[in-house]
Structure formats: C-alpha cells, structure tokens
mmCIF file of C-alpha atoms in Angstrom:
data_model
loop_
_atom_site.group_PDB
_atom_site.id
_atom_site.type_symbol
_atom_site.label_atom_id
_atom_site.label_comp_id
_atom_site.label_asym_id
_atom_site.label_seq_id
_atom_site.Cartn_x
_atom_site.Cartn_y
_atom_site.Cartn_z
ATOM 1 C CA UNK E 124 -24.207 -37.624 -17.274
ATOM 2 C CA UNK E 125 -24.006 -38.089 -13.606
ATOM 3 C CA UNK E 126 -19.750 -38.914 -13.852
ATOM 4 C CA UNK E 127 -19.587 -35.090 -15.682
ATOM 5 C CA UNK E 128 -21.946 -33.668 -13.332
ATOM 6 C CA UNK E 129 -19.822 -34.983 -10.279
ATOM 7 C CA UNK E 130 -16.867 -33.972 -11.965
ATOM 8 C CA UNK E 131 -17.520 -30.432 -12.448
ATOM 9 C CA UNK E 132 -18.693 -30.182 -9.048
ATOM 10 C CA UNK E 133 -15.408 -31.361 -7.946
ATOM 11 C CA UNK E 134 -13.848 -29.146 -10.034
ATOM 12 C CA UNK E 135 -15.728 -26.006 -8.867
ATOM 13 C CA UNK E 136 -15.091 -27.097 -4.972
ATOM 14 C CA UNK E 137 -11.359 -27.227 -5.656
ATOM 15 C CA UNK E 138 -11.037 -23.895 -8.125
ATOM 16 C CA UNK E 139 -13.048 -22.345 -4.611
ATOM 17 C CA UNK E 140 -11.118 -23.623 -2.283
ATOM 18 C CA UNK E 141 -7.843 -22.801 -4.117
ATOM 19 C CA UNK E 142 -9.072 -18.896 -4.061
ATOM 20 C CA UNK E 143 -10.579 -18.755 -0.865
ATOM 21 C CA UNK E 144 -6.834 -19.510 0.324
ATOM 22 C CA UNK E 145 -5.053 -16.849 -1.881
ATOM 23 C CA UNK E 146 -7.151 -14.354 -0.391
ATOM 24 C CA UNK E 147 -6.702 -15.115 2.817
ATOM 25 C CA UNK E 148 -3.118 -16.005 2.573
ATOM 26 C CA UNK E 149 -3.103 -11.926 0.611
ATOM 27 C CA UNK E 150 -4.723 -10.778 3.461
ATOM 28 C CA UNK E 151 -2.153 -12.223 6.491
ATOM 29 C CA UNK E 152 0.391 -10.557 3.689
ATOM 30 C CA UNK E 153 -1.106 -6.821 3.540
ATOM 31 C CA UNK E 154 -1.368 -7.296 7.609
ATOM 32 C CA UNK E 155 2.722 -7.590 7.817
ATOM 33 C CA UNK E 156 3.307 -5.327 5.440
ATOM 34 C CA UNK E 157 6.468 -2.598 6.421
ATOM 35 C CA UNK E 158 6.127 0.594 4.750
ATOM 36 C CA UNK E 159 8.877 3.566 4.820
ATOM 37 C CA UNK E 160 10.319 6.452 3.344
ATOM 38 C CA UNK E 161 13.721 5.908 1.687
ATOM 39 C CA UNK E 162 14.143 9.237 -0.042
ATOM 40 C CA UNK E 163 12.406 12.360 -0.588
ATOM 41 C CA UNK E 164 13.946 14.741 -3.793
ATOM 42 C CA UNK E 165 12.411 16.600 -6.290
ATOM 43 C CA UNK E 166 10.854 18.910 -3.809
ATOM 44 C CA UNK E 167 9.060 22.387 -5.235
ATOM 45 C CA UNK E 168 7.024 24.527 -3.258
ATOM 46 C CA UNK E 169 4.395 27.401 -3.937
ATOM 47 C CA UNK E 170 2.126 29.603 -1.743
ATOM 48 C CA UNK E 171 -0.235 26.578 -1.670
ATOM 49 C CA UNK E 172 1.532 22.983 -1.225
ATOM 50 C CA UNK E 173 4.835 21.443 -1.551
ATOM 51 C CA UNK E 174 5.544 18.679 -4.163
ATOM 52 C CA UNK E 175 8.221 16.281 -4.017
ATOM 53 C CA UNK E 176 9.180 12.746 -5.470
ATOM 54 C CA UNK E 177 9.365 9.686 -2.508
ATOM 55 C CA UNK E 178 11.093 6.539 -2.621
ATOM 56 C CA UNK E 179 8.981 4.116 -0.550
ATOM 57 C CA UNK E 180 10.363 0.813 0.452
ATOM 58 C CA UNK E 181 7.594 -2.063 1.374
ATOM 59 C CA UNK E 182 8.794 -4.945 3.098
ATOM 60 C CA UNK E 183 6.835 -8.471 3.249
ATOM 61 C CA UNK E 184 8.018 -10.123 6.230
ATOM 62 C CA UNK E 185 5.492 -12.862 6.303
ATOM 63 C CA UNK E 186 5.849 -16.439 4.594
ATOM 64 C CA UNK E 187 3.779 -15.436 1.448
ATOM 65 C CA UNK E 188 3.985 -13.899 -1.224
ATOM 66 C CA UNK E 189 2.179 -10.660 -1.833
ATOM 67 C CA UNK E 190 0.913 -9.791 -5.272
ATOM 68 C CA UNK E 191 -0.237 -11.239 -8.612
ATOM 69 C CA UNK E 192 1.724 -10.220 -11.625
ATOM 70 C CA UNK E 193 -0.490 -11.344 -14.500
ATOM 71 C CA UNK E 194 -4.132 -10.477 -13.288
ATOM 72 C CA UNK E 195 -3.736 -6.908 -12.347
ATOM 73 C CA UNK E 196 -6.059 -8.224 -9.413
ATOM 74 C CA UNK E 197 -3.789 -5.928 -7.063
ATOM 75 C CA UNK E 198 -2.975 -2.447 -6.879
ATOM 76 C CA UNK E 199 -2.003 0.527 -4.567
ATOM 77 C CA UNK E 200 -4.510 3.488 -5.269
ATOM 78 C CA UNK E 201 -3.355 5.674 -2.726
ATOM 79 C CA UNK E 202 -1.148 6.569 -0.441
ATOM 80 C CA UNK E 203 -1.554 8.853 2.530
ATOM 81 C CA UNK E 204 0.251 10.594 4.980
ATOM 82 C CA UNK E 205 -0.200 11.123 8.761
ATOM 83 C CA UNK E 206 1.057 12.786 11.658
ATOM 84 C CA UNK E 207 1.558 9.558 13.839
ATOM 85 C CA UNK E 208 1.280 11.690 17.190
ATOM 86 C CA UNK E 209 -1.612 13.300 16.551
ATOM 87 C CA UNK E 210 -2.772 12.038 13.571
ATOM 88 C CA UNK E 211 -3.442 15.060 11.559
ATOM 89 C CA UNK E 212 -3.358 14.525 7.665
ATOM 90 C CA UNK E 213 0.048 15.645 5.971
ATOM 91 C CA UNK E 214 -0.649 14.792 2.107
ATOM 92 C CA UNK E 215 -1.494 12.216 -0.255
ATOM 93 C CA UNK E 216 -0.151 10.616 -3.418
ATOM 94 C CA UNK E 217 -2.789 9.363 -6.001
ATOM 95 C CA UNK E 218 -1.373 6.134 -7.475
ATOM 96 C CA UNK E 219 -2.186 3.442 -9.828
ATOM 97 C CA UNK E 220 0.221 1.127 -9.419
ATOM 98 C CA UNK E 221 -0.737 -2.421 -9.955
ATOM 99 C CA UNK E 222 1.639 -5.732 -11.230
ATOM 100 C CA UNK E 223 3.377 -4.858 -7.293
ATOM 101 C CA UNK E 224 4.568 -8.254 -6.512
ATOM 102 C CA UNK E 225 6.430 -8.234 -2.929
ATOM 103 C CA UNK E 226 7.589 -12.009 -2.538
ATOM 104 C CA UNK E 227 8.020 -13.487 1.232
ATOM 105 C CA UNK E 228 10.893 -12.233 3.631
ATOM 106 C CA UNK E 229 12.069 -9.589 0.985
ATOM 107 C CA UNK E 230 11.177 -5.879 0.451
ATOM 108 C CA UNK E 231 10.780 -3.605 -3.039
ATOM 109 C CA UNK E 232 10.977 0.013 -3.248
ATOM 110 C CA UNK E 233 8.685 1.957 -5.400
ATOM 111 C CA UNK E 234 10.619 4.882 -6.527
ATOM 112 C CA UNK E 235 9.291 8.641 -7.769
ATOM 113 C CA UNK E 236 5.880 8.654 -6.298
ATOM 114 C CA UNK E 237 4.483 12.207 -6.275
ATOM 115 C CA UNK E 238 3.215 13.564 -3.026
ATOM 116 C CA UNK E 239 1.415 17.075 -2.348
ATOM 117 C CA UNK E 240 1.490 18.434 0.648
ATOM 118 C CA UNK E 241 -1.073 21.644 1.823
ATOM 119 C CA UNK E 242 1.345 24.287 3.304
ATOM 120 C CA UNK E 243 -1.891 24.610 5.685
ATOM 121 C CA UNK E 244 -0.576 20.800 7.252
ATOM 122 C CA UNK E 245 2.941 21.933 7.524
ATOM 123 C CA UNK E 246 2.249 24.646 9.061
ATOM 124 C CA UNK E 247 0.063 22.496 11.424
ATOM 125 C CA UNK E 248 2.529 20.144 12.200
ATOM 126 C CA UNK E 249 5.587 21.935 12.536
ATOM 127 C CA UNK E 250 6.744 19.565 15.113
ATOM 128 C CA UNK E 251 6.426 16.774 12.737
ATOM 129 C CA UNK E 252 8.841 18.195 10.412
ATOM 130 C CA UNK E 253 11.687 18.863 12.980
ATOM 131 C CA UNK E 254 11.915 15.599 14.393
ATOM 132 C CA UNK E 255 13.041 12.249 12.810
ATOM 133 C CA UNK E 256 10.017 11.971 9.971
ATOM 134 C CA UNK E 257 9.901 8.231 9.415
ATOM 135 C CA UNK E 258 9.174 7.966 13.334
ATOM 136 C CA UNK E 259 6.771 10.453 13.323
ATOM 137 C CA UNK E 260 4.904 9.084 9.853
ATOM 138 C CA UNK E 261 2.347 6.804 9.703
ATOM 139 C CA UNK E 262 1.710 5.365 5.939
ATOM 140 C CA UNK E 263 -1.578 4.473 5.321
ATOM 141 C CA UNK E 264 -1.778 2.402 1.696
ATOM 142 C CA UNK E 265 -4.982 2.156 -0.065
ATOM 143 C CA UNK E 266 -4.383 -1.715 -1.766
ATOM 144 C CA UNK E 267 -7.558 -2.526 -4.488
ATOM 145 C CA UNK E 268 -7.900 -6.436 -4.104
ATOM 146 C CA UNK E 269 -10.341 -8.355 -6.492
ATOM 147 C CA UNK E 270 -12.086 -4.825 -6.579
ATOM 148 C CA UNK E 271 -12.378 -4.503 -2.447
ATOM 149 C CA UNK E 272 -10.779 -1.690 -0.594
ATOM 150 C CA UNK E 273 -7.953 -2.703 2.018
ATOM 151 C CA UNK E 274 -6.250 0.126 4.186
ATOM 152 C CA UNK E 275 -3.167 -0.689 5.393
ATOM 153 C CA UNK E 276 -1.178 1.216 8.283
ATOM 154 C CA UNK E 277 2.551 1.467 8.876
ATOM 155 C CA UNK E 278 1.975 1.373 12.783
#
C-alpha cells in the first residue's frame, strides 16, 4: 500500500508541476502578444453607432506557444477599443472565440469580427479618426484562461 501511495503522490507532484508551467509559460505568451488592425469593411452607420467587420492580426513573438486547441481552456471574450492619446473608449466587439492557437514567432489573423462604435466616441475623438488609426489605437483583449480574466494591451 505504501509503493501506490508514493506513487500517486509522485504522480500528482508531476501532473502539478507540468500545469503550473503551462500557465506561466501562457502568461509570458499573452504578455508579448502584438495586436493590429489589418482591415476594416463592411462598415454601416445609423444616427446611433457605426458597425463594421475588422480583420485583426495577433502576433506571438515569444518562444511559446499560445493556446490550447482541444480544451477550450482559452478564449478571447472581448475586444475593446481605445483612443491611445487620451484614452477615451471608441467601441467594443463581444466575442467568443476560443480553439485560438497562436504558435511561437508566427502571427494569425482573426477575420470578420463585428465592432460598434457610439457616434457619441467619434464625435469625441475626431482627431483619432484623421490620423494614422493603428498608431493612435490601443487594443485591449479580454483572454478567459482556465476561467480567470487576463487583459491584454496593444501598447
């Protein structure tokens, strides 16, 4: 009895240790993480907010890989949009996109994404909107890991 006992303890050290380093390896990931807008179309507006479709491309430039494909134990719930100068909110896109797998030193691009935007934050950033957008846009991803919030900023 004592031989199981120690094995099982052995085993339950090791299946610990093993996750403790996925998460931290998944957290140096989400901390590297380069977010951008690669296209905006499918843009309709009405007296209250503009829709349109995004193209986002992610890049993992760390050494591991981001993401596990068969566990669902990652996904994006939300993606928002600030003003990087002054960081007034622009809009938000309500996601539930999970099975994202971004491997190390490559990038993905997660295409048709619906964003709204209030006409009340374009008229409030005005500026924003004439000038080069990606340099003026900070992403801020909402990533669900292992049912824990992460935020993640472009900047």
């Amino acid at each position: 009895m004592g031989l199981f006992k120690t094995i099982f303890m052995a085993g339950a050290a090791g299946i610990t240790y093993y996750s403790y380093n996925k998460y931290v390896a998944t957290t140096k990931s989400l901390n590297s993480i380069d977010v951008n807008i690669d296209n905006i179309h499918d843009v309709s507006i009405n007296l209250q907010h503009i829709k349109a479709k995004i193209d986002l491309k992610i890049s993992n430039p760390s050494v591991y890989n981001l993401g596990v494909s068969t566990f669902d134990l990652i996904s994006i719930t939300e993606i928002q949009f600030f003003n990087k100068k002054n960081g007034s909110f622009i809009g938000v896109a309500k996601t539930k996109l999970s099975k994202v797998v971004i491997p190390a030193k490559e990038s993905i691009k997660l295409k048709n994404i619906q964003v709204a935007i209030p006409v009340q934050s374009i008229l409030e950033n005005t500026s924003f909107f004439l000038g080069n957008a990606n340099e003026n846009l900070k992403i801020v991803l909402i990533f669900k890991v292992l049912g824990k919030e992460y935020l993640l900023n472009s900047e």
